[in-house]
Every structure is written in structure tokens, then in C-alpha cells.
Tab-separated table of C-alpha atoms and ligand atoms in Angstrom:
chain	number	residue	atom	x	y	z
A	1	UNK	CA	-81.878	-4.394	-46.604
A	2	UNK	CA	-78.722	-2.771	-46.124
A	3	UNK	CA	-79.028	0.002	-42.970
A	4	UNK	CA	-78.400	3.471	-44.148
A	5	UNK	CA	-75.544	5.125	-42.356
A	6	UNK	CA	-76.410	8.294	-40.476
A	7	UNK	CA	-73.837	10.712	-39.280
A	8	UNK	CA	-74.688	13.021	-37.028
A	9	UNK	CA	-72.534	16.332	-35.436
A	10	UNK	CA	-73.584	17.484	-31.581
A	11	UNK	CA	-72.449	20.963	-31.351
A	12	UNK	CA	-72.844	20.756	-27.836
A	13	UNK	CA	-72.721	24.595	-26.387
A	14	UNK	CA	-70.885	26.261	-29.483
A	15	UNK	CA	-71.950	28.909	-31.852
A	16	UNK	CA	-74.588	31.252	-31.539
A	17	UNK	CA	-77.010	32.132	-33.753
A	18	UNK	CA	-75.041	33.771	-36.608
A	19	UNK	CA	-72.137	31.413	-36.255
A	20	UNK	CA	-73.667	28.849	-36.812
A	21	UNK	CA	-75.299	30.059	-40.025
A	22	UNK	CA	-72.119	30.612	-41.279
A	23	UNK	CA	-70.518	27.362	-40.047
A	24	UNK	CA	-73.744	25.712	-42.600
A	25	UNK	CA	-72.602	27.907	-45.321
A	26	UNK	CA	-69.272	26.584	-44.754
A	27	UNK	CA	-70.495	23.062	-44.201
A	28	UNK	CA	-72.804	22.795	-46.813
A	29	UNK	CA	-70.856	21.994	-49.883
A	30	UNK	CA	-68.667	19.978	-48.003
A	31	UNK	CA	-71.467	17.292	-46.769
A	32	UNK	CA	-73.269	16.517	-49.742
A	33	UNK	CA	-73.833	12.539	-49.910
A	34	UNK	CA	-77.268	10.748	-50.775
A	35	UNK	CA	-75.851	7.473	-49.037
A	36	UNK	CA	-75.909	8.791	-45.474
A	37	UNK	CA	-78.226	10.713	-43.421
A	38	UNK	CA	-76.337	13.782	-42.248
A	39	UNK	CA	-77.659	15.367	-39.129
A	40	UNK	CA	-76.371	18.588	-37.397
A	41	UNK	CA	-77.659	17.987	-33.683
A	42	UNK	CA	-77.526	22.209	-32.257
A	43	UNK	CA	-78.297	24.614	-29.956
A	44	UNK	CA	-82.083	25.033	-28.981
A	45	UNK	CA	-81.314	28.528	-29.811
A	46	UNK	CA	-79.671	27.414	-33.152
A	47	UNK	CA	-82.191	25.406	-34.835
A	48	UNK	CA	-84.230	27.777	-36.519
A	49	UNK	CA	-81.495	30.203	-37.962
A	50	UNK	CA	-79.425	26.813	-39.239
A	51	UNK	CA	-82.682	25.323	-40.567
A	52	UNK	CA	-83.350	27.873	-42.287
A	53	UNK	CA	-79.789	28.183	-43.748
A	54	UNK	CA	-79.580	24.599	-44.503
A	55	UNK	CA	-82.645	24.789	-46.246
A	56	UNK	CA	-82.559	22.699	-50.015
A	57	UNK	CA	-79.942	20.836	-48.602
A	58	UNK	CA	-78.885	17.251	-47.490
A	59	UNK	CA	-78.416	18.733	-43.685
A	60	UNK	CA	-80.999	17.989	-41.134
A	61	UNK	CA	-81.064	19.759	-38.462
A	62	UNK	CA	-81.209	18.201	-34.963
A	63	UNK	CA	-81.516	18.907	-31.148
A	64	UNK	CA	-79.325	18.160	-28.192
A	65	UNK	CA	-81.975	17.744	-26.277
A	66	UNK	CA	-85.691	17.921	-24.832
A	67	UNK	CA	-87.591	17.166	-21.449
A	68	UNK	CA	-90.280	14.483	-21.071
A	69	UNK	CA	-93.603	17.059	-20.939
A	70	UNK	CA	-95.047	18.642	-23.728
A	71	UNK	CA	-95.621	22.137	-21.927
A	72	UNK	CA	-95.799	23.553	-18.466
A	73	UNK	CA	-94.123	24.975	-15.560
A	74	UNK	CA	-90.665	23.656	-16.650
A	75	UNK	CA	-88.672	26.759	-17.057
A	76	UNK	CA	-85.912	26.765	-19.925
A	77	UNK	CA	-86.489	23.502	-21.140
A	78	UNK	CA	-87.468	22.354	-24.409
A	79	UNK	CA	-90.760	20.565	-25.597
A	80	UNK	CA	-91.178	18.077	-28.138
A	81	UNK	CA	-93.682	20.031	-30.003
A	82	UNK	CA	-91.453	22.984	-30.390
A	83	UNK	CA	-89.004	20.331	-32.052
A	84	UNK	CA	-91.861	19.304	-34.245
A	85	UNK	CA	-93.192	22.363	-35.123
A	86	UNK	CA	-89.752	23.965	-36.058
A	87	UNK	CA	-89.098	21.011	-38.406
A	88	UNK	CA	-86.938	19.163	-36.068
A	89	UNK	CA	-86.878	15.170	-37.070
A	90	UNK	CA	-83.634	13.871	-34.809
A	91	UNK	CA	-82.960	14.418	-31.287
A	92	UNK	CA	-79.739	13.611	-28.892
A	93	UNK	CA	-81.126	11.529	-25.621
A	94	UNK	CA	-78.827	10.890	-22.509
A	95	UNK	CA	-75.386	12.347	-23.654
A	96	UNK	CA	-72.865	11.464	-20.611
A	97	UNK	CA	-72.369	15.340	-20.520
A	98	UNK	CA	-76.376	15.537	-19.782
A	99	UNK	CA	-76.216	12.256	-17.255
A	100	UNK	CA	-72.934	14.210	-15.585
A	101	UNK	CA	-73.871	18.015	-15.558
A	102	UNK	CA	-77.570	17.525	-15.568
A	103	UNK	CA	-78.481	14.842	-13.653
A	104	UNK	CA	-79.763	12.567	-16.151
A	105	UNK	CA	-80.417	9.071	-15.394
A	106	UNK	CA	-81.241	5.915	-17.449
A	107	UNK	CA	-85.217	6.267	-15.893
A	108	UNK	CA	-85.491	10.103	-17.487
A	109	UNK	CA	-83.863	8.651	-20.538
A	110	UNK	CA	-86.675	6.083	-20.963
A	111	UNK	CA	-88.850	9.071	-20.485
A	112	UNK	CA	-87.648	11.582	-22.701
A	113	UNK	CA	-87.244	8.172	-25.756
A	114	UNK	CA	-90.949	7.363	-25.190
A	115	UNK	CA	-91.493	10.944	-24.960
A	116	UNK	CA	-90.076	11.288	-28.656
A	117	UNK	CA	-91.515	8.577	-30.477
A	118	UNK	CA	-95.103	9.530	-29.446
A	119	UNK	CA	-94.040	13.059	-30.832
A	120	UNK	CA	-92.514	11.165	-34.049
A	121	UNK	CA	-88.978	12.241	-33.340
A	122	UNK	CA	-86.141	10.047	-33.791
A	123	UNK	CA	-84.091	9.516	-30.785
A	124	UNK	CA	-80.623	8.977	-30.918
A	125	UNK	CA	-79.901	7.430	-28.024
A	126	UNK	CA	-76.281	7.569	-25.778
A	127	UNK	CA	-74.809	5.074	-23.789
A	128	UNK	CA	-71.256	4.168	-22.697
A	129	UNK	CA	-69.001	3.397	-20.067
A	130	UNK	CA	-66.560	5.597	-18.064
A	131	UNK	CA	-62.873	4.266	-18.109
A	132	UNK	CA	-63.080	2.657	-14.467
A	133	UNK	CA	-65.802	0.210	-15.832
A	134	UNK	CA	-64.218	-0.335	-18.427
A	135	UNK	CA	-61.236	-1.348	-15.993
A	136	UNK	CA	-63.245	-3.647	-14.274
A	137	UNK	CA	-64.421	-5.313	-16.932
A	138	UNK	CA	-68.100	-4.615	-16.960
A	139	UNK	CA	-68.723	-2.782	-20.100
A	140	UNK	CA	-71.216	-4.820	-21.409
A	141	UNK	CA	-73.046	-5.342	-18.587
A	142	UNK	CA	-73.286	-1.563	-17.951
A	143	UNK	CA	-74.460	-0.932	-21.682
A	144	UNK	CA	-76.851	-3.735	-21.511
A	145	UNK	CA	-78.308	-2.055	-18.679
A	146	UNK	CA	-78.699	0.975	-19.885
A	147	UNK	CA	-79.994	-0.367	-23.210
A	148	UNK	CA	-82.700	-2.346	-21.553
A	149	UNK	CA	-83.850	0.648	-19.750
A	150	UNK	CA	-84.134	2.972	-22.184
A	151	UNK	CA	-85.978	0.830	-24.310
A	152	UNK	CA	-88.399	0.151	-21.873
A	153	UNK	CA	-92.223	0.321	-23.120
A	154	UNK	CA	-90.736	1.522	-26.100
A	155	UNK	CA	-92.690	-0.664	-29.281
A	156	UNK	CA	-90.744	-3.003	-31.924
A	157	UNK	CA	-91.932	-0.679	-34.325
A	158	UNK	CA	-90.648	2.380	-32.778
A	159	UNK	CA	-87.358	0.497	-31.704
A	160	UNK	CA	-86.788	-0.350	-35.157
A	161	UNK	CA	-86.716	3.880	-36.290
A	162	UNK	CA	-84.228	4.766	-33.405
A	163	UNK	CA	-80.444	5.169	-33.567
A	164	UNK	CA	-78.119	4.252	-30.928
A	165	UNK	CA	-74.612	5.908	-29.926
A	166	UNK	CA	-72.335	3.797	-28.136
A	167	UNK	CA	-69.968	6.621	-26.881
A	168	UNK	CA	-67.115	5.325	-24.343
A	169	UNK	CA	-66.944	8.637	-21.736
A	170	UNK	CA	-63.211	8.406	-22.099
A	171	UNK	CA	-63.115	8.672	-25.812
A	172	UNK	CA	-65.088	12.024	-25.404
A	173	UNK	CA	-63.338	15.334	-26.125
A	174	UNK	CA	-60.414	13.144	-25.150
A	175	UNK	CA	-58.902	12.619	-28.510
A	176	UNK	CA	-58.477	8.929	-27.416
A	177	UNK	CA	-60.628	7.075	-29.772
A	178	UNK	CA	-61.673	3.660	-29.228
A	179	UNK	CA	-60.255	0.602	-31.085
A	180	UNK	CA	-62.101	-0.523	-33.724
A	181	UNK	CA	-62.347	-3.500	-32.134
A	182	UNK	CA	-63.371	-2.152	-29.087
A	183	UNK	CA	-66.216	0.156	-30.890
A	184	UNK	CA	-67.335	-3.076	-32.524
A	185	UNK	CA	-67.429	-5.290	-29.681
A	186	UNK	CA	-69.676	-3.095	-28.100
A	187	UNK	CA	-71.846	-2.353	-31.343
A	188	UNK	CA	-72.358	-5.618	-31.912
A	189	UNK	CA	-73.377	-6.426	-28.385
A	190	UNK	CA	-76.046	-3.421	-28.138
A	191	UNK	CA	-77.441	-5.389	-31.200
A	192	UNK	CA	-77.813	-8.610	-29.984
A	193	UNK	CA	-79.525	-6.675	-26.639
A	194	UNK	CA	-81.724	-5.255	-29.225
A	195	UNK	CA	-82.531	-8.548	-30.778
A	196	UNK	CA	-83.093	-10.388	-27.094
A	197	UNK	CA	-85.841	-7.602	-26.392
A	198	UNK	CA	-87.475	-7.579	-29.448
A	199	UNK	CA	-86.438	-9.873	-32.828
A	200	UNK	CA	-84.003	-10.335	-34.934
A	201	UNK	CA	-85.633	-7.964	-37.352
A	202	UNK	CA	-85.429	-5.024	-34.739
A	203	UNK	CA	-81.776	-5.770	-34.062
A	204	UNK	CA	-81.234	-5.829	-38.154
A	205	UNK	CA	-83.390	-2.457	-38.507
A	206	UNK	CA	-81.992	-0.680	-35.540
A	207	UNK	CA	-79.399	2.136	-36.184
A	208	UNK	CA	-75.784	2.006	-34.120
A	209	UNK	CA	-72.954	4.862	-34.201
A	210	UNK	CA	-70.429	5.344	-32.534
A	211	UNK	CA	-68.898	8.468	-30.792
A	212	UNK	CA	-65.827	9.444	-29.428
A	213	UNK	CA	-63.321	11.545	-30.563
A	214	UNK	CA	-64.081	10.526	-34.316
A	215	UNK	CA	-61.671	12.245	-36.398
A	216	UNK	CA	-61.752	12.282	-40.755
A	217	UNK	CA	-58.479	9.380	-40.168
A	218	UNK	CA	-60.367	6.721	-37.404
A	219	UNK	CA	-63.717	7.236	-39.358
A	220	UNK	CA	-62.913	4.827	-42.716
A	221	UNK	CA	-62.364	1.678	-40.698
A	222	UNK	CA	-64.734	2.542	-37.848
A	223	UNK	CA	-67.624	3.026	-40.198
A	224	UNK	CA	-66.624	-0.161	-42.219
A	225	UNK	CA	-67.695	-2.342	-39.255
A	226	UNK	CA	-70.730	-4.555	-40.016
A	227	UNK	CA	-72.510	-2.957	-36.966
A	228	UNK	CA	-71.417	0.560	-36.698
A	229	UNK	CA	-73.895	2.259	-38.609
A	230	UNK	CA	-72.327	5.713	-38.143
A	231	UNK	CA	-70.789	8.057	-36.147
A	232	UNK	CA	-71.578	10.459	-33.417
A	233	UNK	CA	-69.281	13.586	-33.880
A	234	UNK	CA	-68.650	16.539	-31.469
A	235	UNK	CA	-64.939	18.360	-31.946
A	236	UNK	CA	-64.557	17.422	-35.613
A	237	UNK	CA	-68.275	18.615	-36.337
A	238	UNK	CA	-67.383	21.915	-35.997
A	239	UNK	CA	-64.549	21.761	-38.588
A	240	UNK	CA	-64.484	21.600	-42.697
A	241	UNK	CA	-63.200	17.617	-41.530
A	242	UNK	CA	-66.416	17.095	-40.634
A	243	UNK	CA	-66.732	17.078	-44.627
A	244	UNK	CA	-64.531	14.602	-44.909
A	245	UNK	CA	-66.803	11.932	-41.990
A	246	UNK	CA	-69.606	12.328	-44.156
A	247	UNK	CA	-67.633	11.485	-47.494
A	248	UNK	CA	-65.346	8.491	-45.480
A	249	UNK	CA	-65.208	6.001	-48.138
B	1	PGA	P1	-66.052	14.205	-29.526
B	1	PGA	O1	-67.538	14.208	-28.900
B	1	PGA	O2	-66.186	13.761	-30.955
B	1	PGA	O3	-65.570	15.628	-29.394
B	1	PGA	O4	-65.245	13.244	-28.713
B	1	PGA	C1	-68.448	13.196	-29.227
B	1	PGA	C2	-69.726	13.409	-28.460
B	1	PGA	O5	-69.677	13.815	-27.292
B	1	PGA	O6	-70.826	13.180	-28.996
């Protein structure tokens, strides 16, 4: 069966509340189509207002994040369950910005995937390489890595529900998109990963977008690759183009 493409925008820190119940008024119209999952991944504060405004719609709404406890003495973060109970399906796990700024590592990734799936969220997990790996000519070893980590523990089953974002760091905000080649390569070689921990039929399931500067031009051909399932969008998401990511053929 042919994957379903999913298409997700990560607001990062931008709008607040009533901005970005405007921004899904504005959106709304423009990201209508049945043959892709369209996510809008926002601010903790920002869920509930653009839920509620993208209610009847094609729009899910998503997080940026959450931490790896359900409840507790863990001042301003987020818990799972208040993702589930305010209708949350898809969450953003291990953006570079969250590995850079906030200390994440590939071992809190694991925890905050395994964390998800037992809550029945969807991960959508990031990995990539910064420019000096890419240099050195270790890309795929560093994305294996931090594949095989994050999947730790983490069921066939489970494996076969999550989505993947290969994001390069140097791509990001940087308006220097990958090849498609280069997006591909790496696509393809997160599946095969995939496929060595579990089975093929994990690696065929298993959902793989790429981020990076995605733009309504670089979108067509990326998204015509046989193993980019997608796209993970940040500067363009926030724009009417984001319209035109969703509607790329
Ligand atoms: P960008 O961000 O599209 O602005 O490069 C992508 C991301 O960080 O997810």
C-alpha cells in the first residue's frame, strides 16, 4: 500500500494565541487535500485556540514538543496527557533547535518517543547532520546512530505509526535546501536502518519527510522521491505558500 504523505508546519516560537487563529483562518482554505495528512505542529500555548479554529477541517493540530513524565515537579513542561486530552494526535521529537538550545540528546529522545507511543501520540521524529559532518563524510553514520537510538525499545508495531524528519541543520532557516539527491540519499538510508531493526514491512510502513528550508518551488521534486514521504516545514508554514506544499503536485 502506497504511504500517505503527511506534511507537517513547526511554528517554532511564532504567533500567539490570536495570531495564530487568524493565521488558520487564513490557512484553512488554502490546505484542503484528502491525499495528505496536514499537520500544524504549534505553540503549547497555541493548541487549543488553533484547534478549536481548525475545527471541521483537514488541519490537525500538533505539538513541538513534550517531556518524558506524565506529571510532576517538572515546571513549564508539557505532559503527554495534556496533548491527549486537548485532542493532540502528532508531536515534534528532537528538533536540532531542542538538541542545541535545550539540551536534548538522542537518550531523552528515546524517552520522550516511547513516552508518546504509550500515550498513543505519533512522534515525528528529527534527525540530521550539521554541515561539518556532512564535510567529513559521516552523514549516514551519524543518522544511523541517531535512528537506532531513538528507536530503541520502541515495538514494530509502534515503529510502523511513526514519521521520521531527516532535517540537515544547515538547510534550517538557512534557505539552503538540500539536493534532492542529497534528501533522498539520506531518506532512503533511514529506511533501510528501519528495515535492519525491524522488517521490511516496518521500513515499507514507516513515514519519512524531509525538512529544511522547503519552499512551494523545491517541494514538487522533493516530495516525488520514492522515500520522502513529506515534508517538515518551518519559514514557509507561516505563509499562504504553505498552501501551495500541501497542494505540490
Ligand atoms: P525551515 O525549518 O523550513 O524554516 O528551514 C524547518 C524546520 O526546522 O523544521
Amino acid at each position: 500500500m502506497a504511504r500517505k504523505k503527511i506534511i507537517a508546519g513547526n511554528w517554532k516560537m511564532n504567533m500567539t494565541p490570536s495570531e495564530a487563529v487568524s493565521l488558520v483562518e487564513t490557512l484553512k482554505p488554502l490546505v484542503v487535500n484528502d491525499e495528505v495528512d496536514v499537520v500544524f505542529c504549534v505553540p503549547a500555548i497555541d493548541i487549543i485556540p488553533a484547534m478549536e479554529a481548525a475545527k471541521g477541517t483537514n488541519i490537525n493540530i500538533g505539538a513541538e514538543n513534550m517531556y518524558f513524565e506524565e506529571k510532576g515537579a517538572y515546571t513549564g513542561e508539557i505532559s503527554p496527557l495534556m496533548l491527549k486530552d486537548a485532542g493532540v494526535q502528532y508531536v515534534i521529537i528532537g528538533h536540532s533547535e531542542r538538541r542545541e538550545y535545550f539540551a536534548e540528546t538522542d537518550e531523552t529522545v528515546n524517552k520522550k518517543v516511547l513516552k508518546a507511543f504509550e500515550h498513543g501520540l505519533t512522534p515525528i521524529i528529527c534527525c540530521g547532520e550539521s554541515l561539518t559532518q556532512r564535510e567529513q563524510g559521516i552523514t549516514l553514520d551519524w543518522i544511523r546512530q541517531q535512528i537506532k537510538i531513538a528507536f530503541l525499545n520502541v515495538t514494530a508495531d509502534q515503529a510502523k505509526t511513526a514519521v521520521i524528519a531527516y532535517e540537515p541543520i544547515w538547510a534550517i532557516g538557512t534557505g539552503k535546501v538540500a539536493t534532492t539527491e542529497q534528501a533522498e540519499e539520506v531518506c532512503a538510508a533511514i529506511r533501510v536502518c528501519i528495515g535492519e531493526i525491524y522488517d521490511q514491512a516496518t521500513a515499507d510502513a514507516i513515514r519519512i519527510q524531509y525538512g529544511g528550508s522547503v519552499s512551494a518551488s523545491s517541494a514538487p521534486e522533493l516530495f516525488a522521491q520514492p522515500n520522502i514521504d513529506g515534508g517538515l516545514v518551518g519559514g514557509a508554514s507561516l505563509k499562504p505558500d504553505f498552501g501551495k506544499i500541501v497542494n505540490y503536485k
